[in-house]
Amino acid sequence: MKTLIILAHPNLAQSKVNRALAHAASQVEEVTVRDLYALYPHGNIDVLVEQAALLDADHIVLQFPMYWYSTPALLKEWQDQVLTHGWAYGSKGKALVGKTISFAVSVGSPETDYQSGQCQEHSVEDLLLPLKMTAKYTNLIYTDTFVTGGAFTMTEEEVGEQAHIYKDYLQNKGANHDR
């Protein structure tokens, strides 16, 4: 199974978590990591190249740090530009039918803060509802979310452990898809 990771971090060089996760992902067979901010530093997205990358994948992962309960700006722009009417949705927009999608999201606060009665009041899954609905609308099959909580306070050892878990997660995605 070919997995395409759409990585969106505005400052990956300064990121402990997403940089480590992306590096771990790049070591998994049949995984391609596309770093949107490195590819499109001025925001000029090559729609045809991005659509071709999606067509070549069986499984898509959107990997990003949560910014203001949403995605970084370039990932939203990527969605607006790449997931076009007549290609990804609409009566003739069937390019992504049968492909699966998951999200790899990092949050600064501990994941336990993301629940009813806690400071964030909603789960990470709840906050991803717009992405889940976009997936559904564009004929993608949402599978799950890989959450890294507490990114602001993780030690290097914890980051390394999380990167290892992410690598296993991606390897298992391929094994589960092929069954």
PDB file of C-alpha atoms in Angstrom:
ATOM      1  CA  MET A   1       0.000   0.000   0.000  1.00  0.00           C
ATOM      2  CA  LYS A   2       1.345   3.416  -0.930  1.00  0.00           C
ATOM      3  CA  THR A   3       0.944   6.037   1.762  1.00  0.00           C
ATOM      4  CA  LEU A   4       1.240   9.739   1.056  1.00  0.00           C
ATOM      5  CA  ILE A   5       1.875  12.069   3.968  1.00  0.00           C
ATOM      6  CA  ILE A   6       0.928  15.678   3.376  1.00  0.00           C
ATOM      7  CA  LEU A   7       3.046  17.433   5.999  1.00  0.00           C
ATOM      8  CA  ALA A   8       2.138  20.991   6.895  1.00  0.00           C
ATOM      9  CA  HIS A   9       4.313  22.690   9.490  1.00  0.00           C
ATOM     10  CA  PRO A  10       5.265  26.344   8.917  1.00  0.00           C
ATOM     11  CA  ASN A  11       8.594  25.965  10.726  1.00  0.00           C
ATOM     12  CA  LEU A  12       9.603  22.328  10.602  1.00  0.00           C
ATOM     13  CA  ALA A  13      13.233  23.087  11.447  1.00  0.00           C
ATOM     14  CA  GLN A  14      12.125  24.370  14.865  1.00  0.00           C
ATOM     15  CA  SER A  15       9.643  21.552  15.476  1.00  0.00           C
ATOM     16  CA  LYS A  16      10.665  18.761  17.808  1.00  0.00           C
ATOM     17  CA  VAL A  17       7.620  16.593  17.272  1.00  0.00           C
ATOM     18  CA  ASN A  18       6.604  16.960  13.614  1.00  0.00           C
ATOM     19  CA  ARG A  19      10.208  16.877  12.421  1.00  0.00           C
ATOM     20  CA  ALA A  20      10.781  13.604  14.306  1.00  0.00           C
ATOM     21  CA  LEU A  21       7.495  12.123  13.092  1.00  0.00           C
ATOM     22  CA  ALA A  22       8.253  13.052   9.484  1.00  0.00           C
ATOM     23  CA  HIS A  23      11.725  11.561   9.739  1.00  0.00           C
ATOM     24  CA  ALA A  24      10.320   8.319  11.169  1.00  0.00           C
ATOM     25  CA  ALA A  25       7.673   8.206   8.436  1.00  0.00           C
ATOM     26  CA  SER A  26      10.275   8.653   5.713  1.00  0.00           C
ATOM     27  CA  GLN A  27      11.909   5.415   6.894  1.00  0.00           C
ATOM     28  CA  VAL A  28       8.779   3.352   6.253  1.00  0.00           C
ATOM     29  CA  GLU A  29       8.606   1.444   2.988  1.00  0.00           C
ATOM     30  CA  GLU A  30       6.058   2.819   0.492  1.00  0.00           C
ATOM     31  CA  VAL A  31       5.598   6.072   2.435  1.00  0.00           C
ATOM     32  CA  THR A  32       6.179   9.399   0.708  1.00  0.00           C
ATOM     33  CA  VAL A  33       6.348  12.613   2.744  1.00  0.00           C
ATOM     34  CA  ARG A  34       5.473  15.849   0.959  1.00  0.00           C
ATOM     35  CA  ASP A  35       6.429  18.893   3.050  1.00  0.00           C
ATOM     36  CA  LEU A  36       4.086  21.622   1.805  1.00  0.00           C
ATOM     37  CA  TYR A  37       6.014  24.511   3.345  1.00  0.00           C
ATOM     38  CA  ALA A  38       9.282  23.330   1.786  1.00  0.00           C
ATOM     39  CA  LEU A  39       7.647  22.698  -1.593  1.00  0.00           C
ATOM     40  CA  TYR A  40       5.596  25.900  -1.665  1.00  0.00           C
ATOM     41  CA  PRO A  41       7.294  28.551   0.506  1.00  0.00           C
ATOM     42  CA  HIS A  42       5.394  31.293  -1.340  1.00  0.00           C
ATOM     43  CA  GLY A  43       2.096  29.430  -1.333  1.00  0.00           C
ATOM     44  CA  ASN A  44       1.987  28.793  -5.086  1.00  0.00           C
ATOM     45  CA  ILE A  45       0.686  25.235  -5.055  1.00  0.00           C
ATOM     46  CA  ASP A  46       1.182  23.111  -8.164  1.00  0.00           C
ATOM     47  CA  VAL A  47      -2.302  21.624  -8.301  1.00  0.00           C
ATOM     48  CA  LEU A  48      -1.586  19.047 -11.016  1.00  0.00           C
ATOM     49  CA  VAL A  49       1.489  17.726  -9.195  1.00  0.00           C
ATOM     50  CA  GLU A  50      -0.459  17.463  -5.929  1.00  0.00           C
ATOM     51  CA  GLN A  51      -3.393  15.742  -7.607  1.00  0.00           C
ATOM     52  CA  ALA A  52      -1.017  13.265  -9.271  1.00  0.00           C
ATOM     53  CA  ALA A  53       0.553  12.495  -5.881  1.00  0.00           C
ATOM     54  CA  LEU A  54      -2.909  11.825  -4.439  1.00  0.00           C
ATOM     55  CA  LEU A  55      -3.821   9.585  -7.365  1.00  0.00           C
ATOM     56  CA  ASP A  56      -0.656   7.538  -6.827  1.00  0.00           C
ATOM     57  CA  ALA A  57      -1.481   6.902  -3.154  1.00  0.00           C
ATOM     58  CA  ASP A  58      -3.756   4.343  -1.550  1.00  0.00           C
ATOM     59  CA  HIS A  59      -3.750   6.012   1.848  1.00  0.00           C
ATOM     60  CA  ILE A  60      -3.335   9.716   2.645  1.00  0.00           C
ATOM     61  CA  VAL A  61      -2.199  11.145   5.963  1.00  0.00           C
ATOM     62  CA  LEU A  62      -2.539  14.836   6.759  1.00  0.00           C
ATOM     63  CA  GLN A  63       0.178  15.555   9.332  1.00  0.00           C
ATOM     64  CA  PHE A  64       0.169  18.921  11.084  1.00  0.00           C
ATOM     65  CA  PRO A  65       0.309  20.768  14.388  1.00  0.00           C
ATOM     66  CA  MET A  66      -3.092  22.064  15.440  1.00  0.00           C
ATOM     67  CA  TYR A  67      -3.190  25.857  15.077  1.00  0.00           C
ATOM     68  CA  TRP A  68      -6.088  27.674  16.678  1.00  0.00           C
ATOM     69  CA  TYR A  69      -8.142  24.477  16.603  1.00  0.00           C
ATOM     70  CA  SER A  70      -7.510  24.032  12.899  1.00  0.00           C
ATOM     71  CA  THR A  71      -4.795  23.370  10.342  1.00  0.00           C
ATOM     72  CA  PRO A  72      -1.887  25.613   9.424  1.00  0.00           C
ATOM     73  CA  ALA A  73      -2.819  28.071   6.666  1.00  0.00           C
ATOM     74  CA  LEU A  74      -0.988  26.347   3.806  1.00  0.00           C
ATOM     75  CA  LEU A  75      -2.797  23.064   4.438  1.00  0.00           C
ATOM     76  CA  LYS A  76      -6.131  24.874   4.180  1.00  0.00           C
ATOM     77  CA  GLU A  77      -4.947  26.540   0.965  1.00  0.00           C
ATOM     78  CA  TRP A  78      -3.824  23.131  -0.327  1.00  0.00           C
ATOM     79  CA  GLN A  79      -7.327  21.770   0.303  1.00  0.00           C
ATOM     80  CA  ASP A  80      -8.925  24.736  -1.448  1.00  0.00           C
ATOM     81  CA  GLN A  81      -6.657  24.477  -4.490  1.00  0.00           C
ATOM     82  CA  VAL A  82      -6.196  20.712  -4.891  1.00  0.00           C
ATOM     83  CA  LEU A  83      -9.558  19.217  -3.937  1.00  0.00           C
ATOM     84  CA  THR A  84     -11.412  20.735  -6.864  1.00  0.00           C
ATOM     85  CA  HIS A  85     -14.960  20.362  -8.143  1.00  0.00           C
ATOM     86  CA  GLY A  86     -15.136  17.830 -10.933  1.00  0.00           C
ATOM     87  CA  TRP A  87     -11.987  16.136  -9.659  1.00  0.00           C
ATOM     88  CA  ALA A  88     -12.467  15.388  -5.945  1.00  0.00           C
ATOM     89  CA  TYR A  89     -16.184  16.097  -5.595  1.00  0.00           C
ATOM     90  CA  GLY A  90     -19.308  16.799  -7.589  1.00  0.00           C
ATOM     91  CA  SER A  91     -21.121  14.479  -9.983  1.00  0.00           C
ATOM     92  CA  LYS A  92     -17.904  13.811 -11.930  1.00  0.00           C
ATOM     93  CA  GLY A  93     -15.424  14.281  -9.076  1.00  0.00           C
ATOM     94  CA  LYS A  94     -14.498  10.704  -8.302  1.00  0.00           C
ATOM     95  CA  ALA A  95     -10.670  10.786  -8.349  1.00  0.00           C
ATOM     96  CA  LEU A  96     -10.327   9.847  -4.672  1.00  0.00           C
ATOM     97  CA  VAL A  97     -12.987   7.126  -4.461  1.00  0.00           C
ATOM     98  CA  GLY A  98     -11.727   4.120  -2.498  1.00  0.00           C
ATOM     99  CA  LYS A  99      -8.733   5.892  -0.964  1.00  0.00           C
ATOM    100  CA  THR A 100      -8.397   6.173   2.795  1.00  0.00           C
ATOM    101  CA  ILE A 101      -7.314   9.132   4.884  1.00  0.00           C
ATOM    102  CA  SER A 102      -6.130   9.631   8.430  1.00  0.00           C
ATOM    103  CA  PHE A 103      -4.745  12.547  10.383  1.00  0.00           C
ATOM    104  CA  ALA A 104      -1.546  12.848  12.412  1.00  0.00           C
ATOM    105  CA  VAL A 105      -2.069  15.824  14.676  1.00  0.00           C
ATOM    106  CA  SER A 106       0.133  17.306  17.363  1.00  0.00           C
ATOM    107  CA  VAL A 107      -1.207  19.560  20.082  1.00  0.00           C
ATOM    108  CA  GLY A 108       0.762  21.613  22.574  1.00  0.00           C
ATOM    109  CA  SER A 109      -1.344  20.758  25.609  1.00  0.00           C
ATOM    110  CA  PRO A 110      -1.614  17.253  27.013  1.00  0.00           C
ATOM    111  CA  GLU A 111      -4.264  15.197  25.224  1.00  0.00           C
ATOM    112  CA  THR A 112      -6.129  14.892  28.557  1.00  0.00           C
ATOM    113  CA  ASP A 113      -6.915  18.637  28.280  1.00  0.00           C
ATOM    114  CA  TYR A 114      -8.982  17.867  25.176  1.00  0.00           C
ATOM    115  CA  GLN A 115     -12.193  16.548  26.698  1.00  0.00           C
ATOM    116  CA  SER A 116     -15.425  17.802  28.177  1.00  0.00           C
ATOM    117  CA  GLY A 117     -14.852  19.486  31.507  1.00  0.00           C
ATOM    118  CA  GLN A 118     -11.202  20.246  30.822  1.00  0.00           C
ATOM    119  CA  CYS A 119      -9.588  23.472  29.576  1.00  0.00           C
ATOM    120  CA  GLN A 120     -10.001  22.681  25.853  1.00  0.00           C
ATOM    121  CA  GLU A 121     -13.589  21.429  26.371  1.00  0.00           C
ATOM    122  CA  HIS A 122     -13.579  19.257  23.221  1.00  0.00           C
ATOM    123  CA  SER A 123     -11.662  16.211  22.088  1.00  0.00           C
ATOM    124  CA  VAL A 124      -9.113  16.430  19.291  1.00  0.00           C
ATOM    125  CA  GLU A 125     -11.478  14.199  17.293  1.00  0.00           C
ATOM    126  CA  ASP A 126     -14.285  16.750  17.765  1.00  0.00           C
ATOM    127  CA  LEU A 127     -12.057  19.571  16.545  1.00  0.00           C
ATOM    128  CA  LEU A 128     -11.247  17.606  13.391  1.00  0.00           C
ATOM    129  CA  LEU A 129     -14.891  17.466  12.271  1.00  0.00           C
ATOM    130  CA  PRO A 130     -14.345  19.896   9.334  1.00  0.00           C
ATOM    131  CA  LEU A 131     -11.525  17.680   8.000  1.00  0.00           C
ATOM    132  CA  LYS A 132     -13.607  14.555   8.452  1.00  0.00           C
ATOM    133  CA  MET A 133     -16.482  16.143   6.542  1.00  0.00           C
ATOM    134  CA  THR A 134     -14.087  17.299   3.810  1.00  0.00           C
ATOM    135  CA  ALA A 135     -12.850  13.723   3.525  1.00  0.00           C
ATOM    136  CA  LYS A 136     -16.389  12.419   3.202  1.00  0.00           C
ATOM    137  CA  TYR A 137     -17.356  15.099   0.678  1.00  0.00           C
ATOM    138  CA  THR A 138     -14.318  14.274  -1.467  1.00  0.00           C
ATOM    139  CA  ASN A 139     -15.041  10.527  -1.441  1.00  0.00           C
ATOM    140  CA  LEU A 140     -12.225   9.630   0.967  1.00  0.00           C
ATOM    141  CA  ILE A 141     -12.711   7.041   3.695  1.00  0.00           C
ATOM    142  CA  TYR A 142     -11.644   8.442   7.077  1.00  0.00           C
ATOM    143  CA  THR A 143      -9.930   5.805   9.201  1.00  0.00           C
ATOM    144  CA  ASP A 144      -8.490   7.351  12.360  1.00  0.00           C
ATOM    145  CA  THR A 145      -6.290   9.980  13.962  1.00  0.00           C
ATOM    146  CA  PHE A 146      -2.802   9.662  15.412  1.00  0.00           C
ATOM    147  CA  VAL A 147      -2.583  12.266  18.188  1.00  0.00           C
ATOM    148  CA  THR A 148       0.576  13.533  19.832  1.00  0.00           C
ATOM    149  CA  GLY A 149      -0.415  15.450  22.933  1.00  0.00           C
ATOM    150  CA  GLY A 150       1.804  17.627  25.087  1.00  0.00           C
ATOM    151  CA  ALA A 151       4.134  18.575  22.234  1.00  0.00           C
ATOM    152  CA  PHE A 152       5.323  21.731  24.033  1.00  0.00           C
ATOM    153  CA  THR A 153       6.685  19.846  27.007  1.00  0.00           C
ATOM    154  CA  MET A 154       7.862  16.517  25.579  1.00  0.00           C
ATOM    155  CA  THR A 155      11.410  15.459  26.346  1.00  0.00           C
ATOM    156  CA  GLU A 156      13.685  14.287  23.533  1.00  0.00           C
ATOM    157  CA  GLU A 157      13.212  10.725  24.794  1.00  0.00           C
ATOM    158  CA  GLU A 158       9.408  11.072  24.679  1.00  0.00           C
ATOM    159  CA  VAL A 159       9.611  12.533  21.167  1.00  0.00           C
ATOM    160  CA  GLY A 160      11.754   9.575  20.098  1.00  0.00           C
ATOM    161  CA  GLU A 161       9.265   7.130  21.597  1.00  0.00           C
ATOM    162  CA  GLN A 162       6.378   8.878  19.837  1.00  0.00           C
ATOM    163  CA  ALA A 163       8.255   8.804  16.522  1.00  0.00           C
ATOM    164  CA  HIS A 164       8.759   5.056  16.958  1.00  0.00           C
ATOM    165  CA  ILE A 165       5.044   4.590  17.706  1.00  0.00           C
ATOM    166  CA  TYR A 166       4.184   6.647  14.598  1.00  0.00           C
ATOM    167  CA  LYS A 167       6.477   4.514  12.460  1.00  0.00           C
ATOM    168  CA  ASP A 168       4.747   1.368  13.756  1.00  0.00           C
ATOM    169  CA  TYR A 169       1.353   2.999  13.165  1.00  0.00           C
ATOM    170  CA  LEU A 170       2.233   3.692   9.523  1.00  0.00           C
ATOM    171  CA  GLN A 171       3.645   0.196   9.005  1.00  0.00           C
ATOM    172  CA  ASN A 172       0.474  -1.322  10.487  1.00  0.00           C
ATOM    173  CA  LYS A 173      -1.691   0.882   8.255  1.00  0.00           C
ATOM    174  CA  GLY A 174      -0.085  -0.789   5.263  1.00  0.00           C
ATOM    175  CA  ALA A 175      -0.473  -4.270   6.742  1.00  0.00           C
ATOM    176  CA  ASN A 176      -4.119  -3.672   7.708  1.00  0.00           C
ATOM    177  CA  HIS A 177      -4.984  -2.239   4.290  1.00  0.00           C
ATOM    178  CA  ASP A 178      -3.543  -5.204   2.446  1.00  0.00           C
ATOM    179  CA  ARG A 179      -5.581  -7.823   4.330  1.00  0.00           C
TER     180      ARG A 179
END
